[in-house]
CSV table of C-alpha atoms and ligand atoms in Angstrom, one decimal:
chain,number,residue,atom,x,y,z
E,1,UNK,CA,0.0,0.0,0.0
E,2,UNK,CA,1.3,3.5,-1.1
E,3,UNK,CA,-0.2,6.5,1.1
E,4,UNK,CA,0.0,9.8,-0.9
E,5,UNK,CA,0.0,13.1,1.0
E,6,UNK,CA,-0.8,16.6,0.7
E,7,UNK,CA,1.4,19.2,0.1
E,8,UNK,CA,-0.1,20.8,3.2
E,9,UNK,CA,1.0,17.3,5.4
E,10,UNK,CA,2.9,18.4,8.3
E,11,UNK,CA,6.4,16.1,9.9
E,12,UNK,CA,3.7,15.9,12.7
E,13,UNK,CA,1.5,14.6,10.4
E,14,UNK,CA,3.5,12.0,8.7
E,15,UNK,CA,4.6,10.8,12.0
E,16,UNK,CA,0.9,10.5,13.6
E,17,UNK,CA,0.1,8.4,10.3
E,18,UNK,CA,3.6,6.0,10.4
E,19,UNK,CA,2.3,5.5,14.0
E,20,UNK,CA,-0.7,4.5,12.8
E,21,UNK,CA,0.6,1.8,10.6
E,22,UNK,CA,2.7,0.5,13.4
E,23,UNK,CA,-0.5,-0.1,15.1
E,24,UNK,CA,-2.0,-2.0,12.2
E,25,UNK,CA,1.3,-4.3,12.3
E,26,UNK,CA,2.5,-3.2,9.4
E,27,UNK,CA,5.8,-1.3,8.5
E,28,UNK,CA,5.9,2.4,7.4
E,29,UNK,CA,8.5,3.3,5.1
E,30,UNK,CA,8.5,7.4,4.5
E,31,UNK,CA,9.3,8.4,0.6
E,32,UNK,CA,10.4,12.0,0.5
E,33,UNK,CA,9.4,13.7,-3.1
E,34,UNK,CA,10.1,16.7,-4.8
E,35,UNK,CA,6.1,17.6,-5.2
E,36,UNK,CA,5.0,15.9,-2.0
E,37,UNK,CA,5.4,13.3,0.4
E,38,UNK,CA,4.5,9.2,0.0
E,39,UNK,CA,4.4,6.7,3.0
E,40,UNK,CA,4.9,3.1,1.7
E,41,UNK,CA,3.6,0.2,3.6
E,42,UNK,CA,5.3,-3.1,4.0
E,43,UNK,CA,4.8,-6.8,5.6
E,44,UNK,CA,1.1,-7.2,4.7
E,45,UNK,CA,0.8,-10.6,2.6
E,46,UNK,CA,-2.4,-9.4,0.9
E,47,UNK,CA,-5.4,-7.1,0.9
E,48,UNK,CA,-4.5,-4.0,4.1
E,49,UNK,CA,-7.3,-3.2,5.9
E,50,UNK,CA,-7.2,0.6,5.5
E,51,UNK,CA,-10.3,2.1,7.9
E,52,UNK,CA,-7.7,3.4,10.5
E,53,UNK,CA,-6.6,5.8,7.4
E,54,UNK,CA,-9.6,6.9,5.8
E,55,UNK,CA,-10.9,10.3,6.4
E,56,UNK,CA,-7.5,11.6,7.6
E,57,UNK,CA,-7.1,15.3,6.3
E,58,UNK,CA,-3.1,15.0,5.5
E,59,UNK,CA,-4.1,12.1,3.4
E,60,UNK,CA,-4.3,12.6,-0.3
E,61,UNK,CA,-4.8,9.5,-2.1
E,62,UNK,CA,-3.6,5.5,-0.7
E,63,UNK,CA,-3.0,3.6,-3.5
E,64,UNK,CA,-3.2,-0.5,-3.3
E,65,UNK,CA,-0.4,-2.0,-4.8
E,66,UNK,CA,-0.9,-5.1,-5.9
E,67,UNK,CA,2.2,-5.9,-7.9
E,68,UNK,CA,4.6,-8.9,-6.2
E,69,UNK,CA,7.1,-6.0,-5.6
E,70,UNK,CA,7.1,-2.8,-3.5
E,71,UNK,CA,10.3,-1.6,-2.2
E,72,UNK,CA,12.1,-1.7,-6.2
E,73,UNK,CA,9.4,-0.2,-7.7
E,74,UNK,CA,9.2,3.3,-8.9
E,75,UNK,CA,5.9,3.7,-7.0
E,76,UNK,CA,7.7,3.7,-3.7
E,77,UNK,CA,11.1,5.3,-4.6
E,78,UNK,CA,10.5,7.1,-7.9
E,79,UNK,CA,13.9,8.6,-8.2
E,80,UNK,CA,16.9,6.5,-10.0
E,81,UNK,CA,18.9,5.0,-6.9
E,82,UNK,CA,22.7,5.4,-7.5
E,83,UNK,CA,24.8,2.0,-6.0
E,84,UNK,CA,28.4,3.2,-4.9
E,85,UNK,CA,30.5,-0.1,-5.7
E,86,UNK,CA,33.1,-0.8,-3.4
E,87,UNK,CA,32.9,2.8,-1.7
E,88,UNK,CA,33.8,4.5,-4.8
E,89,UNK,CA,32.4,3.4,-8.0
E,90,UNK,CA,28.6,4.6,-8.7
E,91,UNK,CA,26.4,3.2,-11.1
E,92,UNK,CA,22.8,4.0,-11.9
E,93,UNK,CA,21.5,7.3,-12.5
E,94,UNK,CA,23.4,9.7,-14.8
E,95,UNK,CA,26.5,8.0,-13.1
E,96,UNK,CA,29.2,7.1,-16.2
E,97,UNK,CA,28.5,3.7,-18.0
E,98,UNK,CA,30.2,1.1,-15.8
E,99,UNK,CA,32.6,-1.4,-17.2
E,100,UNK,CA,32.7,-4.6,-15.7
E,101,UNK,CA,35.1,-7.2,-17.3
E,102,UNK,CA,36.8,-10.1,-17.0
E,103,UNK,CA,36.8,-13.9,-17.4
E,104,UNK,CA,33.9,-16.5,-17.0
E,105,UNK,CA,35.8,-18.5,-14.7
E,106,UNK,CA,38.6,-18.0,-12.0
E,107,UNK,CA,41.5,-20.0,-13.5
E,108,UNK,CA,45.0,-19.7,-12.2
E,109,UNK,CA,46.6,-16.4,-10.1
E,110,UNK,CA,48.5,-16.0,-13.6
E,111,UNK,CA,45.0,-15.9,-15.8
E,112,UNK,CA,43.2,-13.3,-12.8
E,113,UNK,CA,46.7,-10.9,-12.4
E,114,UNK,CA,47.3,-10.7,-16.4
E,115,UNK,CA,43.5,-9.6,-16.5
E,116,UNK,CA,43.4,-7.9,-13.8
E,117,UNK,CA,46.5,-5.6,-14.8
E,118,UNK,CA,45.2,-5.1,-18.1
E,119,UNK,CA,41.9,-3.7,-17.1
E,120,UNK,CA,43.5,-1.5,-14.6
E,121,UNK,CA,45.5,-0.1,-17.6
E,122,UNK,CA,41.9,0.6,-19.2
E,123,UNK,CA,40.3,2.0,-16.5
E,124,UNK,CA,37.7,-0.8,-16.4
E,125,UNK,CA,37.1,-0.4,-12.5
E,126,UNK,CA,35.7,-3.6,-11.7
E,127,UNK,CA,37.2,-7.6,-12.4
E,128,UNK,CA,34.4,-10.7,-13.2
E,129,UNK,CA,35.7,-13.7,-12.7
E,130,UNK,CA,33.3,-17.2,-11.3
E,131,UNK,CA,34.6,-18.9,-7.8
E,132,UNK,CA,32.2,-21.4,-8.0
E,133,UNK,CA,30.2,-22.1,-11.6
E,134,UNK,CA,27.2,-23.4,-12.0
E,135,UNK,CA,28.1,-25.9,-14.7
E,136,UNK,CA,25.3,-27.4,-16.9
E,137,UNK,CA,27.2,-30.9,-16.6
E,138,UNK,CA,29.0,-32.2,-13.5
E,139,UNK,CA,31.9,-33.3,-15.7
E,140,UNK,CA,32.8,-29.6,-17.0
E,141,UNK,CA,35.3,-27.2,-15.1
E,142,UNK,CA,33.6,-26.4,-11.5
E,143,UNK,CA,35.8,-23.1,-10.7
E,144,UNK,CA,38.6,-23.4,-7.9
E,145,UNK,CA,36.0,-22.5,-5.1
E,146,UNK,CA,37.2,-21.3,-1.8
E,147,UNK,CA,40.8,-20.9,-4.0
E,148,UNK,CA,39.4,-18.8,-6.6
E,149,UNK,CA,38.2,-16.2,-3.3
E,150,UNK,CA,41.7,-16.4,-2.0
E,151,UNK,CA,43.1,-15.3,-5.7
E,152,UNK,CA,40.0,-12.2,-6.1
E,153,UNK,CA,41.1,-11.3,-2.9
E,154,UNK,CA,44.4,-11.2,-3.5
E,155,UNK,CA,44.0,-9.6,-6.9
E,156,UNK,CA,41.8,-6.8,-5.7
E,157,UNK,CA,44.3,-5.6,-3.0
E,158,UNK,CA,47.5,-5.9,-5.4
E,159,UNK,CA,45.5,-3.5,-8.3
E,160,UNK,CA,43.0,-1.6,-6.0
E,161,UNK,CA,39.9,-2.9,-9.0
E,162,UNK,CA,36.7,-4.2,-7.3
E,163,UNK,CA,35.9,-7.5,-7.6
E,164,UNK,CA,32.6,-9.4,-8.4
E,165,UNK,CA,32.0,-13.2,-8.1
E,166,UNK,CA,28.9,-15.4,-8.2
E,167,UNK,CA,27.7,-16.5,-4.9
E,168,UNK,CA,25.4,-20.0,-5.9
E,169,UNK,CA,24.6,-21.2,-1.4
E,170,UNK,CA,23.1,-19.2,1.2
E,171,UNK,CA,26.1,-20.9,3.1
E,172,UNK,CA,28.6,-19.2,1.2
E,173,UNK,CA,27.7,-15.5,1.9
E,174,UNK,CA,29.8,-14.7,4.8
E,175,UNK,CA,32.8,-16.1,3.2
E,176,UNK,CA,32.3,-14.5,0.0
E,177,UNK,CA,31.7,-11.3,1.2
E,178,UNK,CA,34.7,-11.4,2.8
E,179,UNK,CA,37.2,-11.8,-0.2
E,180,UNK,CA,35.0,-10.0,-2.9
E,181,UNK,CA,33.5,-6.6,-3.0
E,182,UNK,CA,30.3,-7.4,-4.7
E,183,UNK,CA,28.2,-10.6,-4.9
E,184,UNK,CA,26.4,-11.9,-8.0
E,185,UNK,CA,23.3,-14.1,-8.3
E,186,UNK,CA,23.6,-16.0,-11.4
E,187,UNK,CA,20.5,-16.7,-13.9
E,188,UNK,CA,20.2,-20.3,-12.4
E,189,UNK,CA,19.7,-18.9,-9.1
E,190,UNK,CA,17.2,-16.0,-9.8
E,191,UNK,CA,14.7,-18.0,-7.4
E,192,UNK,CA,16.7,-18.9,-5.0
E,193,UNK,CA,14.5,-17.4,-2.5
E,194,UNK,CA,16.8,-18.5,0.7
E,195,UNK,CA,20.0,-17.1,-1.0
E,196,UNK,CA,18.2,-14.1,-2.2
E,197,UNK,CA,17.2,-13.5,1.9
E,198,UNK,CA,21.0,-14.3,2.5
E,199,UNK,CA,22.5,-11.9,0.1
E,200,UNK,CA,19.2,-9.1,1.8
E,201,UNK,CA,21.3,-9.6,4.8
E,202,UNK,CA,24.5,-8.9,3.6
E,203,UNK,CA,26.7,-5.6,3.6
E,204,UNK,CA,27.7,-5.7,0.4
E,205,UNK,CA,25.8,-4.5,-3.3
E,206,UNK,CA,24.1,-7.3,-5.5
E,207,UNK,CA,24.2,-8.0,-9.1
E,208,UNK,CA,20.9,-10.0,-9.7
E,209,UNK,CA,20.8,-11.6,-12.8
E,210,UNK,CA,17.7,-12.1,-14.7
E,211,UNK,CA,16.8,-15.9,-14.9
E,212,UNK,CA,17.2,-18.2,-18.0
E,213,UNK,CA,13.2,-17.4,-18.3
E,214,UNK,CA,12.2,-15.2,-16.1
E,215,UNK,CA,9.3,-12.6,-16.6
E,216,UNK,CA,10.0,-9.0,-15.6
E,217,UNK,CA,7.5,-9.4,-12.7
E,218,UNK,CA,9.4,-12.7,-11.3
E,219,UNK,CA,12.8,-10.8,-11.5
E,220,UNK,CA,11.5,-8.0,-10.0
E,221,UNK,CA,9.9,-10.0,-7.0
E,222,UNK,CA,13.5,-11.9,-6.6
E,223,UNK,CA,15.1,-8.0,-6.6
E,224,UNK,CA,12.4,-7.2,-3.8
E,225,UNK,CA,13.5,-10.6,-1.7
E,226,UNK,CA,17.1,-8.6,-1.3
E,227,UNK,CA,15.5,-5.1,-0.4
E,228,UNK,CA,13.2,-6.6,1.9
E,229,UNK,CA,16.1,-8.1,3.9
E,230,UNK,CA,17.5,-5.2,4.6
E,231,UNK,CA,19.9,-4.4,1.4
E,232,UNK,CA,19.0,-1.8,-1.3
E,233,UNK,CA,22.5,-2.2,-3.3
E,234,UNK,CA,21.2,-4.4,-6.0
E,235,UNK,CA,21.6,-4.0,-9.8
E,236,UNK,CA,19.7,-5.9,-11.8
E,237,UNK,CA,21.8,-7.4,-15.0
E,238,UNK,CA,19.6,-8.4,-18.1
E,239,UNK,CA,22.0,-11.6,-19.4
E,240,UNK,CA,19.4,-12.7,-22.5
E,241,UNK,CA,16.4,-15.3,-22.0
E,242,UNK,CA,15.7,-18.9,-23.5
E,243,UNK,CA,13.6,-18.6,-26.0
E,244,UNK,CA,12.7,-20.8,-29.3
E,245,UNK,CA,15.7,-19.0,-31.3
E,246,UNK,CA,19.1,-21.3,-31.4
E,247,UNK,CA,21.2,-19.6,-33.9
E,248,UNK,CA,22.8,-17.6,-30.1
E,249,UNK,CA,23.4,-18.6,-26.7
E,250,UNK,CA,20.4,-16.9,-25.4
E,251,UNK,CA,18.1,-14.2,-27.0
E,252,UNK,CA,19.1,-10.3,-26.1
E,253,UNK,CA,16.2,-9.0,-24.9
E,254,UNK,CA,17.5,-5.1,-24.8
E,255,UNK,CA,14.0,-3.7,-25.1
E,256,UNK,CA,13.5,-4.8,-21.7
E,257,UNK,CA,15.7,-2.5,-20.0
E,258,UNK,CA,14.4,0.7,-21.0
E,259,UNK,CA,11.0,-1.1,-20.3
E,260,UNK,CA,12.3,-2.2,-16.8
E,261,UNK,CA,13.7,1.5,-16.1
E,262,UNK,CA,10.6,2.6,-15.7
E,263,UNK,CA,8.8,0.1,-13.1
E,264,UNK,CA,11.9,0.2,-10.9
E,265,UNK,CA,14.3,2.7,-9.7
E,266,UNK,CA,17.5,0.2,-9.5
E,267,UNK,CA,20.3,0.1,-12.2
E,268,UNK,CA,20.2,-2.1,-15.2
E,269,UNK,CA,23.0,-3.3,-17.1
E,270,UNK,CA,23.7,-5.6,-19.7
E,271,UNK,CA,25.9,-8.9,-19.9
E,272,UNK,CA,26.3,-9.1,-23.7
E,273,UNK,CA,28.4,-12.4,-23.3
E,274,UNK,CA,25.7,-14.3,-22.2
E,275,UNK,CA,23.1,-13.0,-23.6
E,276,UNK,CA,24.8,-13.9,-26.9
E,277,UNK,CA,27.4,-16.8,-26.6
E,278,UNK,CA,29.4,-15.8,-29.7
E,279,UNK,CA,32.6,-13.2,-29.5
E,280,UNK,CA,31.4,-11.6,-32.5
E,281,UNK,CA,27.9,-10.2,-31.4
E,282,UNK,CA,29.3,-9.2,-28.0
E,283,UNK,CA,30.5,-5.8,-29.2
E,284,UNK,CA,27.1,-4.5,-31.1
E,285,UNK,CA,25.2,-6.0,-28.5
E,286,UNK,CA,27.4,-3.8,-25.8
E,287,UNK,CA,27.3,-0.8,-28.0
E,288,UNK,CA,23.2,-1.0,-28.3
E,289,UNK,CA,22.8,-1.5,-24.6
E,290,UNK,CA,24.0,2.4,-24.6
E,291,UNK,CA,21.3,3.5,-26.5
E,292,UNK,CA,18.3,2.0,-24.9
E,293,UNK,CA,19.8,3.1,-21.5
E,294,UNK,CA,21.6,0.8,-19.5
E,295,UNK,CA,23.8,1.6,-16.5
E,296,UNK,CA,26.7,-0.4,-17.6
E,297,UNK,CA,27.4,-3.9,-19.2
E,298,UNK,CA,29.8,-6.7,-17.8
E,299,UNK,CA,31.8,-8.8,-20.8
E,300,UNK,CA,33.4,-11.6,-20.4
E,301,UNK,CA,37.6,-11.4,-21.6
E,302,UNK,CA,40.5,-13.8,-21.5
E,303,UNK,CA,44.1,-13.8,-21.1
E,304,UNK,CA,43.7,-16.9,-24.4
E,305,UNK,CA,40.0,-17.5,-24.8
E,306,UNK,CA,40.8,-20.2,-27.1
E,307,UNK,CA,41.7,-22.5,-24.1
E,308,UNK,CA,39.7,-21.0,-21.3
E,309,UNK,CA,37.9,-23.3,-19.2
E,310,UNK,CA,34.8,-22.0,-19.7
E,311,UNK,CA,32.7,-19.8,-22.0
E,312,UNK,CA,35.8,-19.5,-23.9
E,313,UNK,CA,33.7,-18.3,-27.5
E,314,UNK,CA,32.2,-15.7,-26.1
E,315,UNK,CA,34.9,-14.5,-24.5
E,316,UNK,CA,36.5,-11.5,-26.1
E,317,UNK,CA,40.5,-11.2,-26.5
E,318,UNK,CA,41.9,-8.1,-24.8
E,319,UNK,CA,42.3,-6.5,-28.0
E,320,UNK,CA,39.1,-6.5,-28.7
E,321,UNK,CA,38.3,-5.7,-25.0
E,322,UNK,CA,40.7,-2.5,-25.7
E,323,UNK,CA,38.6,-1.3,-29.1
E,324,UNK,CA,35.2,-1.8,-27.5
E,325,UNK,CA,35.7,0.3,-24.2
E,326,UNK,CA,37.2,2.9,-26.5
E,327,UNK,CA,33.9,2.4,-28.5
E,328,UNK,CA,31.4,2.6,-25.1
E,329,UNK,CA,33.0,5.6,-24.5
E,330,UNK,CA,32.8,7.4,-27.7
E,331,UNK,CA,29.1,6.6,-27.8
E,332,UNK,CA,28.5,7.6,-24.0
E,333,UNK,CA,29.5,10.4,-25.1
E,334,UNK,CA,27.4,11.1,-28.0
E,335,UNK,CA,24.0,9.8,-26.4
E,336,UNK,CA,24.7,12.0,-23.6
E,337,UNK,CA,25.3,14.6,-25.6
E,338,UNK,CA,22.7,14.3,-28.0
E,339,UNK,CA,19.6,12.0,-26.7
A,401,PEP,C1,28.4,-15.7,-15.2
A,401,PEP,O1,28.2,-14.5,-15.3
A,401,PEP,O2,29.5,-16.3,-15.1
A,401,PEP,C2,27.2,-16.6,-15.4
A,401,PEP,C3,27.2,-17.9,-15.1
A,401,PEP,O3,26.2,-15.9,-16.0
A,401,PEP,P1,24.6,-16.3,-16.0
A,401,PEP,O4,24.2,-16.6,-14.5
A,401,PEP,O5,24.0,-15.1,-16.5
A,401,PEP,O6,24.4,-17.5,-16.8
A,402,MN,MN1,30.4,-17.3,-18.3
C-alpha cells in the first residue's frame, strides 16, 4: 500500500500516520518527493485493511499495490537510486556507463593478475571472474572455489579494481563477502528465495541476474527478496532469455531494460556475453545497450580465450576488450550529448 499526502502534510502529520501503521502491524516506510510526500507500507501478505486511514485530512490518495514488488518499484522510490561499488564506483542514474570485465571462470593467479593488470590499464574499474560455476554438466570445469576467493582477494588488494563473483549457497555469503567486494546471483539462481534473503542480509551491493526465463514481474519479486532483507544495493543485469531462437546462446532482450527502467528505480546493465554466446555479437550488442539506457554492461575477456575453461567463445580477446571500451566511450559520449 502507497499512502500519498498533501502538500499541506505536516512532519507531525506523517509521524501520527507511520504510527498509525505500526499499530495495524505493518511497517511504514516514508518516501520524501520533490512535489509531496508518500508513506509506503510493507509486511502485509495481501489485501490491508485501511479504515484506521480513511478520512485523515493530511491524506491525499492510498493507492493499493498489488504488484509482487514494493520496495524496487518506482511507486515507492521514484527517483533513480545510484549503488556506490566498493565505496567508490557509482552506477545507476546519470553516473558514467560502468565497465565490468573479465573472465567466466577463475583460473589460475596468472590468468586473474594478467587480466586484472590489463583492465587496470583501461580503466575498467571492476574484475568478473566465477569462484564457483554453476556448470550445466558435472563433468565440465567447477571453478577453484574457496581458491578462486583467495586469488579475487588477493587480486583486488594488489590492483586496488573491485571484484565481483557469483555466490550460488546461502552458506557461502559470509565467506564470499569477505574476499569480494560485490556478490552476484547467477540466472540459475534467480529463485533462490533462501539465497536471495541471505545476500538481503548482507553488507555488500548485488548484481541480480535475470533468470534463464524469467518474466519482468518474477525478477522484479526476486530483486524485492534482497530489499526486503535489509539491502538496497542491487543492480539488476539483463544476461538474455531462453527462448525458441538457437542460432545464439540466449536471446538479447534489450527492449526490456528501457521497459524495466521505468517500473523500478534500480540500475540495469547488460551482460552481452551471455546474452549472446558468440565473440562476434558481443560488441554490437554492448554498443546498443548504450542507446536503450543501460547503467553499464559486464563482458566476459580472456588472457587466451581459445583454451579458457569455460565460455571461452564468447569471451573477447583483450584486444578487442581494448577497441570496445574505446567504442562505449565514444558513444556515451554522443547519447549523452545528444539523446
Ligand atoms: C556468469 O556471469 O558467469 C554466469 C554464469 O552468468 P549467468 O548466470 O547469466 O548465466
Ligand atoms: Mn560465463
Amino acid at each position: 500500500m502507497l499512502i500519498v499526502l498533501n502538500h499541506s502534510a505536516s512532519a507531525k502529520d506523517v509521524e501520527n500516520i507511520k504510527k498509525i501503521i505500526v499499530k495495524m502491524g505493518l511497517k511504514p516506510v516514508a518516501i520524501p518527493g520533490a512535489e509531496r510526500t508518500a508513506i509506503g507500507v510493507i509486511g502485509n501478505q495481501g489485501w490491508v485493511d485501511d479504515t484506521a486511514l480513511k478520512g485523515n485530512k493530511a491524506i491525499m490518495e492510498i493507492i493499493h499495490v498489488t504488484k509482487p514488488y514494493k520496495l524496487v518499484s518506482r511507486d515507492f522510490h521514484p527517483a533513480d537510486t545510484v549503488v556506490t561499488l566498493g565505496g567508490k564506483v557509482k552506477v545507476g542514474g546519470r553516473s558514467p556507463f560502468l565497465m565490468i570485465a573479465g573472465p567466466c571462470a577463475v583460473e589460475s593467479r596468472g590468468q586473474l593478475m594478467k587480466t586484472a593488470k590489463f583492465l587496470k590499464k583501461l580503466g575498467v574499474p571492476v574484475l568478473r571472474g566465477g569462484a564457483y560455476k554453476p556448470r550445466t554438466s558435472p563433468h565440465s570445469f567447477q571453478g577453484l572455489r574457496e581458491g578462486g576467493l583467495g586469488l579475487l582477494d588477493e587480486v583486488r588488494k594488489e590492483t586496488g579494481l573491485l571484484v565481483v563473483t557469483e555466490i550460488v549457497s546461502p552458506e557461502h555469503v559470509e565467506i564470499v563477502a569477505d574476499n569480494v567486494d560485490i556478490l552476484q546471483i547467477g540466472a540459475r539462481n534467480m529463485q533462490n528465495f533462501d539465497l536471495l534473503t541471505e545476500v538481503g542480509k548482507a553488507n555488500k551491493p548485488v548484481i541480480l541476474k535475470r533468470g534463464l526465463s524469467a518474466t519482468v514481474e518474477e525478477w522484479l519479486g526476486s530483486a524485492e527478496y534482497i530489499l526486503v532483507n535489509g539491502n538496497p544495493d542491487v543492480v539488476l543485469c539483463e544476461r538474455g532469455i531462453r527462448t525458441f531462437e538457437t542460432a545464439t546462446r540466449n536471446t538479447a532482450d534489450l527492449a526490456i531494460i528501457p521497459f524495466v527502467k521505468k517500473l523500478t528505480h534500480l540500475p540495469v546493465i547488460f551482460d552481452p556475453s551471455h546474452a549472446t554466446g558468440k565473440r562476434d555479437l558481443v560488441s554490437p550488442t554492448a554498443l546498443a545497450s548504450v542507446v536503450v539506457g543501460s547503467h553499464g554492461a559486464m563482458i566476459e575477456v580472456h588472457p587466451d580465450p581459445e583454451h579458457a575453461l569455460s565460455d571461452g567463445p564468447q569471451s573477447l580477446h583483450f584486444r578487442e576488450l581494448e577497441r570496445l571500451v574505446a567504442r562505449l566511450k565514444a558513444l556515451e559520449a554522443y547519447t549523452k550529448k545528444n539523446l
